[in-house]
Amino acid sequence: MYMNVPGLKIILPATPYDIKGLLKTAIRDNNPVICFEHMALGAMEGEVPEEEYTIPFGRAVIRREGTDVTVVALAKMMHEAMAVAEDMKQEGISMEIIDPCTLVPLDRETIKASVARTGRLVVVDEACITCGAAAEFTAMVVEDERIFKRLKSSPKRVCGLDVPIPYSPPMERYALPDRENIKAAVREVMT
């Protein structure tokens, strides 16, 4: 996802509030910025203040606090993870949901601190599993010896299949992660 291109910043808004604030920051930035806006979020409604505001790059948002597992979810997948968190609460599993908001710069400290607390990591991204952002998040955690020693299970990635996204809606749904995939990964890291 272009994360390895030096000097290029990448924003990944998940809410209407985020898109305005991140785009305002992008306009003021002297570097090139790519905005990956998920097409399914285009019709989303939400609170967007009339007044001027910006959202700093490189600051993840903890959308839901939890104690058992850290779930880093990108763009539309953040909303899916939030829905799953409600279901998993019924099973006694407390999910912390982190929305990175930007991929470059990446707020590594917020993610690492969360994983250090929970001891578990699930990364949810619609991109293909091979060489995607989810792999970078996972590597970031396991390469940090302090965090690695605190892991209670292997990190899991919930990603799209390594195929071109089909135009057929049923096939598209098959190729992309869904709530059931997220639940399965969370249950797996909890065992």
PDB file of C-alpha atoms in Angstrom:
ATOM      1  CA  MET A   1       0.000   0.000   0.000  1.00  0.00           C
ATOM      2  CA  TYR A   2       2.835   2.393  -0.768  1.00  0.00           C
ATOM      3  CA  MET A   3       3.986   2.352   2.867  1.00  0.00           C
ATOM      4  CA  ASN A   4       7.553   1.735   1.708  1.00  0.00           C
ATOM      5  CA  VAL A   5       7.802   4.875  -0.462  1.00  0.00           C
ATOM      6  CA  PRO A   6      10.013   7.402   1.373  1.00  0.00           C
ATOM      7  CA  GLY A   7       8.472  10.848   1.790  1.00  0.00           C
ATOM      8  CA  LEU A   8       4.928   9.719   0.964  1.00  0.00           C
ATOM      9  CA  LYS A   9       2.281  10.058   3.661  1.00  0.00           C
ATOM     10  CA  ILE A  10      -0.816   7.867   3.712  1.00  0.00           C
ATOM     11  CA  ILE A  11      -4.111   8.644   5.404  1.00  0.00           C
ATOM     12  CA  LEU A  12      -6.910   6.150   5.904  1.00  0.00           C
ATOM     13  CA  PRO A  13     -10.035   7.876   7.268  1.00  0.00           C
ATOM     14  CA  ALA A  14     -12.793   5.750   8.801  1.00  0.00           C
ATOM     15  CA  THR A  15     -15.353   8.430   9.719  1.00  0.00           C
ATOM     16  CA  PRO A  16     -16.688  11.663   8.218  1.00  0.00           C
ATOM     17  CA  TYR A  17     -15.003  13.571  11.069  1.00  0.00           C
ATOM     18  CA  ASP A  18     -11.681  11.939  10.205  1.00  0.00           C
ATOM     19  CA  ILE A  19     -11.858  12.635   6.492  1.00  0.00           C
ATOM     20  CA  LYS A  20     -12.328  16.379   6.970  1.00  0.00           C
ATOM     21  CA  GLY A  21      -9.656  16.678   9.657  1.00  0.00           C
ATOM     22  CA  LEU A  22      -7.107  14.501   7.877  1.00  0.00           C
ATOM     23  CA  LEU A  23      -7.656  16.197   4.503  1.00  0.00           C
ATOM     24  CA  LYS A  24      -7.210  19.623   6.119  1.00  0.00           C
ATOM     25  CA  THR A  25      -3.912  18.386   7.563  1.00  0.00           C
ATOM     26  CA  ALA A  26      -2.907  16.964   4.166  1.00  0.00           C
ATOM     27  CA  ILE A  27      -3.527  20.312   2.468  1.00  0.00           C
ATOM     28  CA  ARG A  28      -1.209  22.018   4.950  1.00  0.00           C
ATOM     29  CA  ASP A  29       1.528  19.384   4.618  1.00  0.00           C
ATOM     30  CA  ASN A  30       4.467  20.064   2.295  1.00  0.00           C
ATOM     31  CA  ASN A  31       4.833  16.374   1.435  1.00  0.00           C
ATOM     32  CA  PRO A  32       2.761  14.292  -0.968  1.00  0.00           C
ATOM     33  CA  VAL A  33      -0.194  12.630   0.770  1.00  0.00           C
ATOM     34  CA  ILE A  34      -2.350   9.767  -0.510  1.00  0.00           C
ATOM     35  CA  CYS A  35      -5.865   9.451   0.891  1.00  0.00           C
ATOM     36  CA  PHE A  36      -7.345   5.956   0.706  1.00  0.00           C
ATOM     37  CA  GLU A  37     -11.056   6.585   1.139  1.00  0.00           C
ATOM     38  CA  HIS A  38     -13.129   3.413   1.251  1.00  0.00           C
ATOM     39  CA  MET A  39     -15.964   3.689  -1.262  1.00  0.00           C
ATOM     40  CA  ALA A  40     -18.434   2.058   1.142  1.00  0.00           C
ATOM     41  CA  LEU A  41     -17.849   4.874   3.636  1.00  0.00           C
ATOM     42  CA  GLY A  42     -18.739   7.626   1.142  1.00  0.00           C
ATOM     43  CA  ALA A  43     -22.416   7.588   2.103  1.00  0.00           C
ATOM     44  CA  MET A  44     -21.729   7.374   5.830  1.00  0.00           C
ATOM     45  CA  GLU A  45     -23.219  10.126   7.936  1.00  0.00           C
ATOM     46  CA  GLY A  46     -21.609  11.469  11.056  1.00  0.00           C
ATOM     47  CA  GLU A  47     -20.814  14.531  13.088  1.00  0.00           C
ATOM     48  CA  VAL A  48     -18.556  16.988  11.231  1.00  0.00           C
ATOM     49  CA  PRO A  49     -18.048  20.356  12.937  1.00  0.00           C
ATOM     50  CA  GLU A  50     -18.491  23.478  10.821  1.00  0.00           C
ATOM     51  CA  GLU A  51     -15.462  25.130  12.396  1.00  0.00           C
ATOM     52  CA  GLU A  52     -11.933  24.599  11.189  1.00  0.00           C
ATOM     53  CA  TYR A  53     -10.030  21.651  12.661  1.00  0.00           C
ATOM     54  CA  THR A  54      -7.210  19.330  11.707  1.00  0.00           C
ATOM     55  CA  ILE A  55      -6.235  15.846  12.831  1.00  0.00           C
ATOM     56  CA  PRO A  56      -2.500  15.330  13.342  1.00  0.00           C
ATOM     57  CA  PHE A  57      -0.848  12.622  11.273  1.00  0.00           C
ATOM     58  CA  GLY A  58       0.665   9.704  13.149  1.00  0.00           C
ATOM     59  CA  ARG A  59      -1.860   9.496  15.977  1.00  0.00           C
ATOM     60  CA  ALA A  60      -3.982   6.377  16.223  1.00  0.00           C
ATOM     61  CA  VAL A  61      -7.369   6.504  17.925  1.00  0.00           C
ATOM     62  CA  ILE A  62      -8.479   3.920  20.452  1.00  0.00           C
ATOM     63  CA  ARG A  63     -12.103   3.588  19.336  1.00  0.00           C
ATOM     64  CA  ARG A  64     -12.963   1.120  22.092  1.00  0.00           C
ATOM     65  CA  GLU A  65     -10.987   0.242  25.200  1.00  0.00           C
ATOM     66  CA  GLY A  66     -10.538  -3.414  26.064  1.00  0.00           C
ATOM     67  CA  THR A  67      -8.402  -5.759  28.122  1.00  0.00           C
ATOM     68  CA  ASP A  68      -8.204  -9.141  26.360  1.00  0.00           C
ATOM     69  CA  VAL A  69      -7.150  -8.544  22.755  1.00  0.00           C
ATOM     70  CA  THR A  70      -5.915  -5.618  20.655  1.00  0.00           C
ATOM     71  CA  VAL A  71      -7.626  -5.347  17.277  1.00  0.00           C
ATOM     72  CA  VAL A  72      -6.065  -2.921  14.803  1.00  0.00           C
ATOM     73  CA  ALA A  73      -8.680  -2.342  12.112  1.00  0.00           C
ATOM     74  CA  LEU A  74      -8.299  -0.182   9.009  1.00  0.00           C
ATOM     75  CA  ALA A  75     -10.977   2.073   7.471  1.00  0.00           C
ATOM     76  CA  LYS A  76     -14.272   0.191   6.932  1.00  0.00           C
ATOM     77  CA  MET A  77     -12.951  -2.761   8.904  1.00  0.00           C
ATOM     78  CA  MET A  78     -12.900  -0.580  12.022  1.00  0.00           C
ATOM     79  CA  HIS A  79     -16.698  -0.435  11.886  1.00  0.00           C
ATOM     80  CA  GLU A  80     -16.891  -4.209  11.426  1.00  0.00           C
ATOM     81  CA  ALA A  81     -14.548  -4.745  14.380  1.00  0.00           C
ATOM     82  CA  MET A  82     -16.657  -2.428  16.547  1.00  0.00           C
ATOM     83  CA  ALA A  83     -19.746  -4.522  15.778  1.00  0.00           C
ATOM     84  CA  VAL A  84     -17.834  -7.727  16.543  1.00  0.00           C
ATOM     85  CA  ALA A  85     -16.659  -6.261  19.861  1.00  0.00           C
ATOM     86  CA  GLU A  86     -20.279  -6.020  20.999  1.00  0.00           C
ATOM     87  CA  ASP A  87     -20.881  -9.678  20.099  1.00  0.00           C
ATOM     88  CA  MET A  88     -17.657 -10.850  21.734  1.00  0.00           C
ATOM     89  CA  LYS A  89     -18.572  -8.984  24.911  1.00  0.00           C
ATOM     90  CA  GLN A  90     -21.389 -11.531  25.286  1.00  0.00           C
ATOM     91  CA  GLU A  91     -18.710 -14.259  25.261  1.00  0.00           C
ATOM     92  CA  GLY A  92     -16.737 -12.455  27.954  1.00  0.00           C
ATOM     93  CA  ILE A  93     -14.034 -11.174  25.581  1.00  0.00           C
ATOM     94  CA  SER A  94     -13.020  -7.520  25.859  1.00  0.00           C
ATOM     95  CA  MET A  95     -11.632  -6.148  22.572  1.00  0.00           C
ATOM     96  CA  GLU A  96      -9.580  -2.968  22.324  1.00  0.00           C
ATOM     97  CA  ILE A  97     -10.165  -1.457  18.866  1.00  0.00           C
ATOM     98  CA  ILE A  98      -7.443   0.773  17.418  1.00  0.00           C
ATOM     99  CA  ASP A  99      -7.948   2.834  14.266  1.00  0.00           C
ATOM    100  CA  PRO A 100      -4.499   3.881  12.987  1.00  0.00           C
ATOM    101  CA  CYS A 101      -6.001   6.778  10.906  1.00  0.00           C
ATOM    102  CA  THR A 102      -2.676   7.126   9.070  1.00  0.00           C
ATOM    103  CA  LEU A 103      -0.388   4.405   7.775  1.00  0.00           C
ATOM    104  CA  VAL A 104       2.513   6.817   7.220  1.00  0.00           C
ATOM    105  CA  PRO A 105       3.406   8.142   9.690  1.00  0.00           C
ATOM    106  CA  LEU A 106       2.298   5.200  11.823  1.00  0.00           C
ATOM    107  CA  ASP A 107       1.550   5.522  15.524  1.00  0.00           C
ATOM    108  CA  ARG A 108       3.595   2.532  16.596  1.00  0.00           C
ATOM    109  CA  GLU A 109       3.612   3.452  20.285  1.00  0.00           C
ATOM    110  CA  THR A 110      -0.168   3.361  20.760  1.00  0.00           C
ATOM    111  CA  ILE A 111      -0.381  -0.053  19.101  1.00  0.00           C
ATOM    112  CA  LYS A 112       2.602  -1.482  20.976  1.00  0.00           C
ATOM    113  CA  ALA A 113       1.336  -0.176  24.323  1.00  0.00           C
ATOM    114  CA  SER A 114      -2.038  -1.797  23.726  1.00  0.00           C
ATOM    115  CA  VAL A 115      -0.541  -5.155  22.719  1.00  0.00           C
ATOM    116  CA  ALA A 116       1.759  -5.016  25.758  1.00  0.00           C
ATOM    117  CA  ARG A 117      -1.371  -4.673  27.943  1.00  0.00           C
ATOM    118  CA  THR A 118      -3.541  -7.310  26.238  1.00  0.00           C
ATOM    119  CA  GLY A 119      -0.855  -9.747  25.088  1.00  0.00           C
ATOM    120  CA  ARG A 120      -2.791 -10.467  21.905  1.00  0.00           C
ATOM    121  CA  LEU A 121      -3.035  -8.893  18.430  1.00  0.00           C
ATOM    122  CA  VAL A 122      -5.478  -9.233  15.543  1.00  0.00           C
ATOM    123  CA  VAL A 123      -5.054  -6.963  12.502  1.00  0.00           C
ATOM    124  CA  VAL A 124      -8.028  -6.488  10.169  1.00  0.00           C
ATOM    125  CA  ASP A 125      -7.502  -5.073   6.671  1.00  0.00           C
ATOM    126  CA  GLU A 126      -9.362  -5.593   3.407  1.00  0.00           C
ATOM    127  CA  ALA A 127      -6.118  -5.574   1.427  1.00  0.00           C
ATOM    128  CA  CYS A 128      -4.573  -8.866   0.353  1.00  0.00           C
ATOM    129  CA  ILE A 129      -2.760 -10.700   3.110  1.00  0.00           C
ATOM    130  CA  THR A 130       0.549 -10.860   1.224  1.00  0.00           C
ATOM    131  CA  CYS A 131       2.864  -7.876   1.875  1.00  0.00           C
ATOM    132  CA  GLY A 132       0.068  -5.669   3.195  1.00  0.00           C
ATOM    133  CA  ALA A 133      -0.202  -3.229   6.067  1.00  0.00           C
ATOM    134  CA  ALA A 134      -1.313  -6.086   8.330  1.00  0.00           C
ATOM    135  CA  ALA A 135       2.071  -7.752   7.828  1.00  0.00           C
ATOM    136  CA  GLU A 136       3.821  -4.524   8.841  1.00  0.00           C
ATOM    137  CA  PHE A 137       1.722  -4.177  11.999  1.00  0.00           C
ATOM    138  CA  THR A 138       2.450  -7.785  12.931  1.00  0.00           C
ATOM    139  CA  ALA A 139       6.187  -7.453  12.245  1.00  0.00           C
ATOM    140  CA  MET A 140       6.324  -4.262  14.291  1.00  0.00           C
ATOM    141  CA  VAL A 141       4.974  -6.121  17.313  1.00  0.00           C
ATOM    142  CA  VAL A 142       6.982  -9.349  17.062  1.00  0.00           C
ATOM    143  CA  GLU A 143      10.260  -7.545  16.315  1.00  0.00           C
ATOM    144  CA  ASP A 144      10.012  -5.611  19.579  1.00  0.00           C
ATOM    145  CA  GLU A 145      11.471  -8.047  22.112  1.00  0.00           C
ATOM    146  CA  ARG A 146       9.738  -6.308  25.015  1.00  0.00           C
ATOM    147  CA  ILE A 147       6.322  -6.797  23.378  1.00  0.00           C
ATOM    148  CA  PHE A 148       7.140 -10.226  21.933  1.00  0.00           C
ATOM    149  CA  LYS A 149       7.819 -11.626  25.404  1.00  0.00           C
ATOM    150  CA  ARG A 150       4.388 -10.481  26.557  1.00  0.00           C
ATOM    151  CA  LEU A 151       2.458 -12.178  23.746  1.00  0.00           C
ATOM    152  CA  LYS A 152       0.026 -14.835  24.969  1.00  0.00           C
ATOM    153  CA  SER A 153      -0.642 -16.113  21.436  1.00  0.00           C
ATOM    154  CA  SER A 154       0.559 -15.644  17.875  1.00  0.00           C
ATOM    155  CA  PRO A 155      -0.737 -12.482  16.183  1.00  0.00           C
ATOM    156  CA  LYS A 156      -3.423 -13.077  13.555  1.00  0.00           C
ATOM    157  CA  ARG A 157      -4.160 -11.221  10.326  1.00  0.00           C
ATOM    158  CA  VAL A 158      -7.695 -11.044   8.947  1.00  0.00           C
ATOM    159  CA  CYS A 159      -7.261  -9.880   5.363  1.00  0.00           C
ATOM    160  CA  GLY A 160      -8.637 -10.188   1.873  1.00  0.00           C
ATOM    161  CA  LEU A 161      -7.766 -13.147  -0.294  1.00  0.00           C
ATOM    162  CA  ASP A 162      -4.811 -12.875  -2.663  1.00  0.00           C
ATOM    163  CA  VAL A 163      -7.093 -12.409  -5.674  1.00  0.00           C
ATOM    164  CA  PRO A 164      -8.301  -9.443  -7.728  1.00  0.00           C
ATOM    165  CA  ILE A 165     -11.513  -8.108  -6.167  1.00  0.00           C
ATOM    166  CA  PRO A 166     -14.387  -9.650  -8.158  1.00  0.00           C
ATOM    167  CA  TYR A 167     -17.148  -7.476  -9.643  1.00  0.00           C
ATOM    168  CA  SER A 168     -19.814  -9.990  -8.641  1.00  0.00           C
ATOM    169  CA  PRO A 169     -21.171  -8.905  -5.222  1.00  0.00           C
ATOM    170  CA  PRO A 170     -21.353 -12.476  -3.814  1.00  0.00           C
ATOM    171  CA  MET A 171     -17.800 -13.184  -4.948  1.00  0.00           C
ATOM    172  CA  GLU A 172     -16.597  -9.832  -3.597  1.00  0.00           C
ATOM    173  CA  ARG A 173     -18.080 -10.691  -0.195  1.00  0.00           C
ATOM    174  CA  TYR A 174     -16.253 -14.028  -0.341  1.00  0.00           C
ATOM    175  CA  ALA A 175     -12.891 -12.396  -1.137  1.00  0.00           C
ATOM    176  CA  LEU A 176     -13.040  -9.802   1.659  1.00  0.00           C
ATOM    177  CA  PRO A 177     -12.940 -10.305   5.429  1.00  0.00           C
ATOM    178  CA  ASP A 178     -16.205 -10.152   7.334  1.00  0.00           C
ATOM    179  CA  ARG A 179     -17.428 -10.197  10.915  1.00  0.00           C
ATOM    180  CA  GLU A 180     -17.293 -13.978  11.126  1.00  0.00           C
ATOM    181  CA  ASN A 181     -13.634 -13.955  10.057  1.00  0.00           C
ATOM    182  CA  ILE A 182     -12.869 -11.368  12.746  1.00  0.00           C
ATOM    183  CA  LYS A 183     -14.708 -13.388  15.403  1.00  0.00           C
ATOM    184  CA  ALA A 184     -12.831 -16.552  14.428  1.00  0.00           C
ATOM    185  CA  ALA A 185      -9.459 -14.789  14.701  1.00  0.00           C
ATOM    186  CA  VAL A 186     -10.327 -13.262  18.075  1.00  0.00           C
ATOM    187  CA  ARG A 187     -11.470 -16.634  19.404  1.00  0.00           C
ATOM    188  CA  GLU A 188      -8.284 -18.234  18.086  1.00  0.00           C
ATOM    189  CA  VAL A 189      -5.959 -15.807  19.868  1.00  0.00           C
ATOM    190  CA  MET A 190      -7.972 -16.243  23.060  1.00  0.00           C
ATOM    191  CA  THR A 191      -7.408 -20.021  23.218  1.00  0.00           C
TER     192      THR A 191
END
